[in-house]
Coordinates of C-alpha atoms in Angstrom, one line a residue:
M415 CA -40.1 -9.0 -37.6
D416 CA -37.7 -6.3 -36.1
S417 CA -37.8 -2.9 -38.0
L418 CA -34.1 -3.2 -38.5
A419 CA -34.5 -6.6 -40.3
A420 CA -37.3 -5.3 -42.4
G421 CA -35.3 -2.4 -43.5
F422 CA -32.5 -4.9 -44.8
W423 CA -35.1 -7.1 -46.5
G424 CA -36.8 -3.8 -48.0
A425 CA -33.4 -3.2 -49.5
F426 CA -33.3 -6.7 -51.0
F427 CA -36.7 -6.5 -52.6
C428 CA -35.9 -2.9 -54.0
T429 CA -33.0 -4.5 -55.7
A430 CA -34.9 -7.3 -57.0
F431 CA -37.7 -4.9 -58.4
L432 CA -34.9 -2.7 -60.1
M433 CA -33.5 -5.5 -61.8
L434 CA -37.0 -6.8 -63.0
V435 CA -37.8 -3.2 -64.4
I436 CA -34.5 -2.9 -66.1
S437 CA -34.8 -6.6 -67.5
L438 CA -38.2 -5.5 -68.9
A439 CA -36.8 -2.4 -70.4
A440 CA -33.9 -4.4 -72.0
F441 CA -36.7 -7.0 -73.1
R442 CA -38.6 -4.4 -75.2
R443 CA -35.4 -3.4 -77.1
S444 CA -33.5 -6.4 -78.0
H445 CA -31.6 -9.6 -77.0
R446 CA -34.7 -11.0 -75.1
R447 CA -32.9 -14.0 -73.8
V448 CA -30.5 -12.0 -71.7
A449 CA -33.3 -9.9 -70.4
L450 CA -35.4 -12.9 -69.7
M451 CA -32.5 -14.6 -67.7
A452 CA -32.3 -11.1 -65.6
G453 CA -35.9 -11.0 -65.1
L454 CA -36.6 -14.6 -64.0
T455 CA -33.3 -14.6 -61.8
S456 CA -35.1 -11.6 -60.0
L457 CA -38.4 -13.1 -59.7
F458 CA -37.3 -16.7 -58.4
S459 CA -34.9 -15.0 -55.9
A460 CA -37.8 -12.8 -54.6
A461 CA -40.1 -15.5 -54.4
F462 CA -37.6 -17.7 -52.6
V463 CA -37.1 -15.0 -49.9
V464 CA -40.9 -14.5 -49.3
A465 CA -41.4 -18.1 -49.0
Y466 CA -38.5 -18.6 -46.3
L467 CA -39.5 -15.7 -44.3
G468 CA -42.9 -17.3 -43.7
W469 CA -44.8 -14.6 -45.7
L470 CA -47.0 -17.5 -47.6
P471 CA -50.5 -18.3 -46.5
F472 CA -49.4 -21.7 -44.9
E473 CA -48.7 -22.8 -41.4
G474 CA -47.1 -26.0 -39.8
A475 CA -46.7 -28.6 -41.9
V476 CA -48.3 -27.7 -45.2
E477 CA -45.7 -24.6 -45.0
A478 CA -42.8 -27.1 -44.5
R479 CA -43.9 -29.0 -47.5
V480 CA -44.3 -26.1 -49.9
L481 CA -41.0 -24.5 -48.6
A482 CA -39.3 -28.0 -49.4
H483 CA -40.7 -27.7 -53.2
V484 CA -39.7 -24.1 -53.6
A485 CA -36.2 -24.8 -52.3
V486 CA -35.8 -27.6 -55.0
L487 CA -37.4 -25.6 -57.9
T488 CA -35.7 -22.5 -57.2
A489 CA -32.3 -24.0 -57.0
A490 CA -32.7 -26.1 -60.0
A491 CA -34.1 -22.9 -62.2
L492 CA -31.3 -20.6 -61.0
A493 CA -28.7 -23.3 -61.5
L494 CA -29.9 -23.8 -65.1
M495 CA -30.0 -20.1 -65.9
L496 CA -26.3 -19.6 -64.6
M497 CA -25.2 -22.5 -66.6
S498 CA -26.9 -20.9 -69.7
T499 CA -25.4 -17.6 -68.8
L500 CA -22.1 -19.0 -68.7
G501 CA -22.3 -21.1 -71.9
M502 CA -22.4 -24.4 -70.4
L503 CA -25.5 -25.3 -72.3
R504 CA -24.2 -24.7 -75.8
Q505 CA -22.7 -28.1 -76.2
T506 CA -25.6 -30.4 -76.6
S507 CA -23.9 -33.5 -74.8
V508 CA -23.0 -31.3 -71.9
G509 CA -26.4 -29.7 -71.7
R510 CA -28.3 -32.7 -71.7
R511 CA -26.2 -34.4 -68.9
A512 CA -26.6 -31.1 -66.6
I513 CA -30.5 -30.8 -67.4
G514 CA -30.9 -34.6 -66.9
G515 CA -29.1 -34.5 -63.4
L516 CA -30.7 -31.5 -62.4
V517 CA -34.0 -32.8 -63.0
G518 CA -33.6 -36.3 -61.9
G519 CA -31.8 -35.1 -58.6
S520 CA -34.8 -32.5 -58.1
L521 CA -37.5 -35.2 -58.3
L522 CA -35.5 -37.6 -56.1
V523 CA -35.1 -35.2 -53.5
L524 CA -38.9 -34.3 -53.7
V525 CA -39.8 -38.1 -53.5
V526 CA -37.3 -38.9 -50.6
G527 CA -38.9 -35.7 -48.7
W528 CA -42.4 -37.1 -48.9
L529 CA -41.4 -40.0 -47.1
L530 CA -40.1 -38.0 -44.2
E531 CA -41.6 -35.7 -41.8
P532 CA -42.4 -32.1 -43.2
A533 CA -39.6 -30.4 -40.9
Q534 CA -37.2 -33.1 -42.2
S535 CA -38.1 -32.8 -45.9
L536 CA -37.7 -29.0 -45.5
A537 CA -34.0 -29.6 -44.1
L538 CA -33.3 -32.2 -46.9
S539 CA -34.6 -29.7 -49.7
S540 CA -32.6 -26.9 -48.1
L541 CA -29.7 -29.1 -47.8
A542 CA -30.0 -30.1 -51.4
A543 CA -30.3 -26.5 -52.8
F544 CA -27.2 -25.8 -50.8
A545 CA -25.2 -28.8 -52.5
V546 CA -26.6 -27.6 -56.0
G547 CA -24.9 -24.2 -55.2
M548 CA -21.8 -25.7 -54.3
M549 CA -21.7 -27.5 -57.4
M550 CA -22.3 -24.5 -59.3
L551 CA -19.5 -22.7 -57.3
V552 CA -17.0 -25.5 -58.3
V553 CA -18.1 -25.3 -61.7
A554 CA -17.8 -21.3 -62.0
A555 CA -14.3 -21.7 -60.5
R556 CA -13.1 -24.1 -63.0
G557 CA -14.4 -21.9 -65.6
A558 CA -12.6 -18.8 -64.1
M559 CA -9.2 -20.7 -63.9
R560 CA -9.6 -21.7 -67.8
G561 CA -9.9 -17.6 -68.3
D562 CA -13.6 -17.3 -68.7
R563 CA -14.1 -13.5 -68.2
A564 CA -17.3 -14.1 -66.3
G565 CA -15.9 -16.8 -64.1
W566 CA -14.6 -14.9 -61.0
S567 CA -17.9 -12.7 -61.0
A568 CA -20.2 -15.8 -61.0
V569 CA -17.9 -17.2 -58.3
A570 CA -18.6 -14.1 -56.2
G571 CA -22.2 -14.2 -56.9
I572 CA -22.9 -17.9 -55.9
F573 CA -20.8 -17.3 -52.7
F574 CA -23.1 -14.6 -51.8
M575 CA -26.1 -16.7 -52.7
L576 CA -24.8 -19.7 -50.6
V577 CA -24.6 -17.2 -47.7
A578 CA -28.1 -16.1 -48.2
L579 CA -29.2 -19.5 -48.7
A580 CA -27.5 -20.7 -45.4
G581 CA -29.2 -17.7 -43.4
L582 CA -32.5 -18.1 -44.9
S583 CA -32.7 -21.7 -44.2
W584 CA -31.8 -21.1 -40.5
I585 CA -34.5 -18.4 -40.4
A586 CA -37.1 -21.1 -42.1
L587 CA -36.2 -24.1 -39.7
D588 CA -35.7 -22.3 -36.3
R589 CA -37.8 -19.2 -36.9
T590 CA -35.2 -16.8 -35.5
R591 CA -36.3 -13.1 -35.2
D592 CA -32.6 -12.0 -34.5
W593 CA -31.7 -9.1 -36.7
P594 CA -28.3 -10.0 -37.3
M595 CA -29.1 -13.1 -39.1
H596 CA -31.8 -11.2 -41.2
A597 CA -29.2 -8.5 -42.0
I598 CA -26.6 -10.9 -43.1
S599 CA -28.9 -13.0 -45.2
A600 CA -30.4 -9.8 -46.8
S601 CA -27.0 -8.2 -47.5
A602 CA -25.9 -11.3 -49.1
G603 CA -29.0 -11.6 -51.3
V604 CA -28.5 -7.8 -52.4
A605 CA -24.9 -8.7 -53.3
Y606 CA -25.8 -11.8 -55.1
L607 CA -28.5 -9.7 -57.3
C608 CA -25.8 -7.1 -57.9
V609 CA -23.1 -9.5 -59.3
I610 CA -25.6 -11.5 -61.3
A611 CA -26.8 -8.2 -62.6
S612 CA -23.3 -7.2 -63.7
V613 CA -22.5 -10.5 -65.2
L614 CA -25.6 -10.3 -67.3
W615 CA -25.0 -6.8 -68.1
A616 CA -21.6 -7.6 -69.6
R617 CA -23.2 -10.4 -71.8
Y618 CA -26.0 -8.0 -72.9
S619 CA -23.3 -5.4 -73.7
Y620 CA -21.3 -7.9 -75.7
L621 CA -24.3 -8.9 -77.7
L622 CA -25.2 -5.5 -78.4
E623 CA -21.8 -4.7 -79.7
L624 CA -21.5 -8.0 -81.7
S625 CA -25.1 -7.1 -83.5
E626 CA -23.5 -3.9 -84.8
V627 CA -20.5 -6.1 -85.6
L628 CA -22.6 -8.5 -87.7
A629 CA -24.8 -5.8 -89.4
H630 CA -21.9 -3.6 -90.5
G631 CA -19.0 -6.1 -90.9
P632 CA -15.3 -4.9 -91.3
S633 CA -16.7 -1.4 -91.4
Y634 CA -17.7 -1.3 -87.9
D635 CA -15.4 1.0 -85.9
P636 CA -15.0 -0.2 -82.5
V637 CA -13.4 3.1 -81.1
T638 CA -16.7 4.8 -81.7
R639 CA -19.1 1.8 -81.9
M640 CA -20.4 3.6 -85.3
R641 CA -20.2 3.0 -88.8
S642 CA -16.6 4.0 -90.1
H643 CA -16.4 6.4 -92.7
S644 CA -16.6 3.9 -95.6
E645 CA -19.9 2.3 -94.2
T646 CA -21.2 5.9 -93.4
G647 CA -20.9 6.7 -97.5
Q648 CA -22.8 3.3 -97.9
M649 CA -25.5 4.6 -95.2
V650 CA -25.7 7.9 -97.2
G651 CA -26.2 6.0 -100.7
D652 CA -29.0 3.9 -98.9
V653 CA -30.9 6.8 -97.7
F654 CA -30.8 9.2 -100.7
F655 CA -31.3 6.3 -103.2
R656 CA -34.3 4.3 -101.8
R657 CA -36.1 2.3 -104.4
D658 CA -39.5 3.2 -102.9
A659 CA -38.7 6.7 -103.3
E660 CA -40.1 9.8 -104.1
A661 CA -38.2 13.1 -103.0
R662 CA -38.2 13.1 -99.3
P663 CA -36.9 16.3 -97.0
I664 CA -34.0 15.2 -94.9
G665 CA -31.8 17.0 -92.4
V666 CA -27.9 16.7 -92.4
I667 CA -25.9 17.5 -89.5
A668 CA -22.1 17.3 -89.7
I669 CA -19.7 17.5 -86.6
S670 CA -16.1 18.2 -87.1
I671 CA -13.6 18.3 -84.2
A672 CA -10.7 20.7 -84.7
N673 CA -8.3 20.0 -82.2
L674 CA -7.8 16.2 -82.5
Y675 CA -4.9 16.1 -84.7
A676 CA -3.3 18.7 -82.0
L677 CA -4.0 16.3 -79.2
E678 CA -2.6 13.5 -81.0
N679 CA 0.6 15.2 -81.7
L680 CA 0.9 16.3 -78.0
H681 CA -0.2 13.4 -76.0
G682 CA -0.2 10.3 -78.5
R683 CA -2.6 8.1 -80.2
A684 CA -4.0 6.9 -76.8
A685 CA -5.5 10.3 -76.0
F686 CA -6.8 10.6 -79.3
N687 CA -8.7 7.4 -79.3
H688 CA -10.0 8.3 -75.8
A689 CA -11.3 11.7 -76.9
L690 CA -12.9 10.0 -80.0
F691 CA -14.4 7.4 -77.7
V692 CA -15.7 10.0 -75.3
C693 CA -17.2 12.3 -77.9
A694 CA -18.8 9.3 -79.7
G695 CA -20.5 8.0 -76.7
R696 CA -21.9 11.5 -75.7
L697 CA -23.2 11.7 -79.2
R698 CA -24.7 8.6 -79.3
R699 CA -26.6 9.2 -75.9
C700 CA -28.2 12.5 -77.0
V701 CA -29.3 11.5 -80.4
P702 CA -32.9 10.2 -81.2
Q703 CA -33.2 6.4 -82.3
N704 CA -34.6 7.5 -85.7
V705 CA -31.4 9.4 -86.7
E706 CA -28.7 7.6 -88.9
M707 CA -25.1 8.4 -87.9
G708 CA -21.6 7.3 -88.4
R709 CA -18.2 8.6 -88.7
L710 CA -17.0 11.5 -91.3
G711 CA -13.3 11.2 -92.0
E712 CA -11.0 10.8 -88.9
D713 CA -12.3 14.0 -87.0
G714 CA -15.9 14.1 -87.5
F715 CA -19.5 12.4 -87.4
L716 CA -22.4 12.6 -89.9
L717 CA -26.1 12.5 -88.7
L718 CA -29.0 12.1 -91.3
V719 CA -32.3 13.1 -89.8
P720 CA -35.3 12.0 -91.8
N721 CA -38.2 14.1 -92.7
T722 CA -37.0 17.1 -90.8
P723 CA -35.8 19.8 -93.3
D724 CA -36.6 22.5 -91.0
V725 CA -33.2 24.2 -89.9
E726 CA -34.9 25.5 -86.7
R727 CA -35.7 22.0 -85.6
L728 CA -32.3 20.8 -86.8
G729 CA -30.8 23.6 -84.8
Q730 CA -32.4 22.4 -81.5
L731 CA -30.9 18.9 -82.0
A732 CA -27.6 20.7 -83.0
R733 CA -27.4 22.6 -79.6
Q734 CA -28.0 19.7 -77.8
I735 CA -25.3 17.8 -79.3
R736 CA -22.9 20.9 -78.9
D737 CA -23.8 21.4 -75.3
R738 CA -23.1 17.7 -74.7
M739 CA -19.8 17.4 -76.4
L740 CA -18.4 20.6 -75.2
R741 CA -18.3 19.5 -71.6
P742 CA -14.6 18.8 -70.5
V743 CA -13.3 15.6 -70.1
S744 CA -9.9 14.1 -68.4
L745 CA -8.0 12.0 -71.0
S746 CA -5.8 9.1 -70.4
T747 CA -2.6 9.3 -72.2
S748 CA -1.5 5.8 -71.2
T749 CA -2.4 2.5 -73.0
D750 CA -1.8 0.5 -69.5
P751 CA -5.1 -1.0 -68.5
A752 CA -4.1 -0.4 -64.7
R753 CA -3.7 3.4 -65.5
L754 CA -6.9 3.9 -67.5
D755 CA -8.7 5.5 -64.9
S756 CA -6.1 7.8 -63.4
R757 CA -6.5 11.5 -63.9
G758 CA -4.9 12.6 -67.4
T759 CA -4.9 15.8 -69.5
A760 CA -7.8 18.0 -69.5
W761 CA -9.4 18.4 -72.8
I762 CA -12.3 20.3 -74.4
A763 CA -13.4 19.6 -77.9
E764 CA -13.2 22.6 -80.3
L765 CA -16.1 21.7 -82.6
G766 CA -18.0 22.9 -85.2
V767 CA -21.6 21.8 -86.1
G768 CA -23.0 22.0 -89.9
V769 CA -26.8 22.3 -90.2
L770 CA -28.4 21.5 -93.6
G771 CA -32.2 21.2 -94.3
T772 CA -32.4 19.4 -97.8
S773 CA -34.1 16.6 -100.0
T774 CA -33.1 13.4 -101.3
Q775 CA -33.3 15.1 -104.9
V776 CA -29.9 16.6 -104.0
R777 CA -26.8 14.5 -104.6
P778 CA -25.7 13.0 -101.5
S779 CA -22.2 13.8 -102.0
Q780 CA -23.1 17.6 -102.5
A781 CA -25.0 17.5 -99.3
V782 CA -22.6 15.8 -97.3
A783 CA -19.8 18.1 -98.5
T784 CA -21.7 21.3 -97.9
A785 CA -22.7 20.1 -94.3
R786 CA -18.9 19.3 -93.7
A787 CA -17.7 22.6 -94.9
M788 CA -20.4 24.4 -92.9
A789 CA -19.2 22.4 -90.0
R790 CA -15.4 23.5 -90.3
T791 CA -16.6 27.1 -91.0
A792 CA -18.5 26.9 -87.5
W793 CA -15.4 26.6 -85.7
S794 CA -14.7 30.6 -86.3
Y795 CA -18.3 31.2 -84.8
G796 CA -19.0 31.8 -81.1
S797 CA -21.9 29.5 -81.3
R798 CA -20.0 26.7 -83.0
M799 CA -23.0 26.3 -85.5
A800 CA -23.6 27.1 -89.1
F801 CA -26.0 26.8 -91.9
F802 CA -26.4 27.9 -95.3
D803 CA -28.1 31.1 -95.6
Q804 CA -30.5 31.0 -98.7
K805 CA -31.2 34.7 -98.7
A806 CA -27.6 35.6 -98.7
G807 CA -26.4 32.6 -100.7
Q808 CA -23.3 31.7 -98.4
I809 CA -22.7 29.9 -95.0
A810 CA -23.8 31.9 -91.9
E811 CA -23.5 31.5 -88.2
L812 CA -26.8 29.8 -86.6
A813 CA -27.2 31.7 -83.6
A814 CA -29.1 31.0 -80.6
P815 CA -32.9 31.8 -80.7
D816 CA -34.2 35.0 -79.1
P817 CA -34.6 34.2 -75.6
D818 CA -38.2 36.2 -75.3
L819 CA -39.4 34.3 -78.1
S820 CA -38.2 30.8 -76.8
Q821 CA -40.0 31.6 -73.5
T822 CA -43.1 32.6 -75.2
T823 CA -43.1 29.5 -77.3
T824 CA -42.5 27.4 -74.0
A825 CA -45.3 29.0 -72.3
A826 CA -47.4 28.5 -75.3
A827 CA -46.6 24.6 -75.4
A828 CA -47.2 24.6 -71.6
I829 CA -50.7 25.6 -72.0

């Protein structure tokens, strides 16, 4: 194979491998059905390419017979997975007919293929795979015209798949080594995997959000994708009043944003919602999985850190949150979807972070009120962080740790 053609196919296999790795990571977390679809799509696609490029340990008539079976089985499997992704198999009657038609048609092609010469059998199977792709293209186009949000993406993905299939069939039948045919086929294969990955990612994101909605009900806040203020109160009660419970240490971190209302007054509710959306997204990305969090009023967030009463450890997390959320953002001031990505007003959150190490023996309302009061007091501090100084009996600034001490601790940890 030409080195340039090998480079294109290397890009394809890298894409397939990356898609497989991401699907395995998603499989470990949740929604395993969608992750399984992504993993199988990458595996079947890579296996099909390996076979059609002639990299199997077969030659001559045996290779042609094997490729004929690979073509039929891969086409049927990818078609079934695509129909499942598009929701066509949810209706029992339609699903049974589709599965029956695919299985019956595949068996018929394989049986007829055995009555033909090996090269003719390979041509028939490749043509049958192309026909299955064309039928799926029609089905996806009909769904797109009916308003299916994944329909046009599926149409694009199937189109790229058909281009790749045609190129690979030509390569397998003619054994051409010309790099343009390999480049076109590999590029179409990469585009197919990327489009299908985007469709599955949209489905995965939808299911993630749906699971949160089902878990939290009407109290789920779609702007921040967190618990609403009322649901946060329920969360606090559950954490502090567990039935198994003896007194447990707990860390409480409150975050309060001072300039959200000024932003709304200047630029409208759309800018307010955009700022809240960005702040919540940044917060979710830097908070460990064991931390419970939710909204605290209209302008803040509340975090409960189990088994962490140490203010220093809480302060490390608070600094990460502060540094992430203080990054500037360009906010959209329009609700027009076509203008959401346009440059808007520059904004930086004026936030305060209150850090409280306590235990579940304390009344939850008192703990939350204290942390929130510290967060608002922290607006006036240079570090934007506050804690309750037990020695002084009052709220005080939580300053950055001594750099020399921090370097010594880091060196000791490295040793």
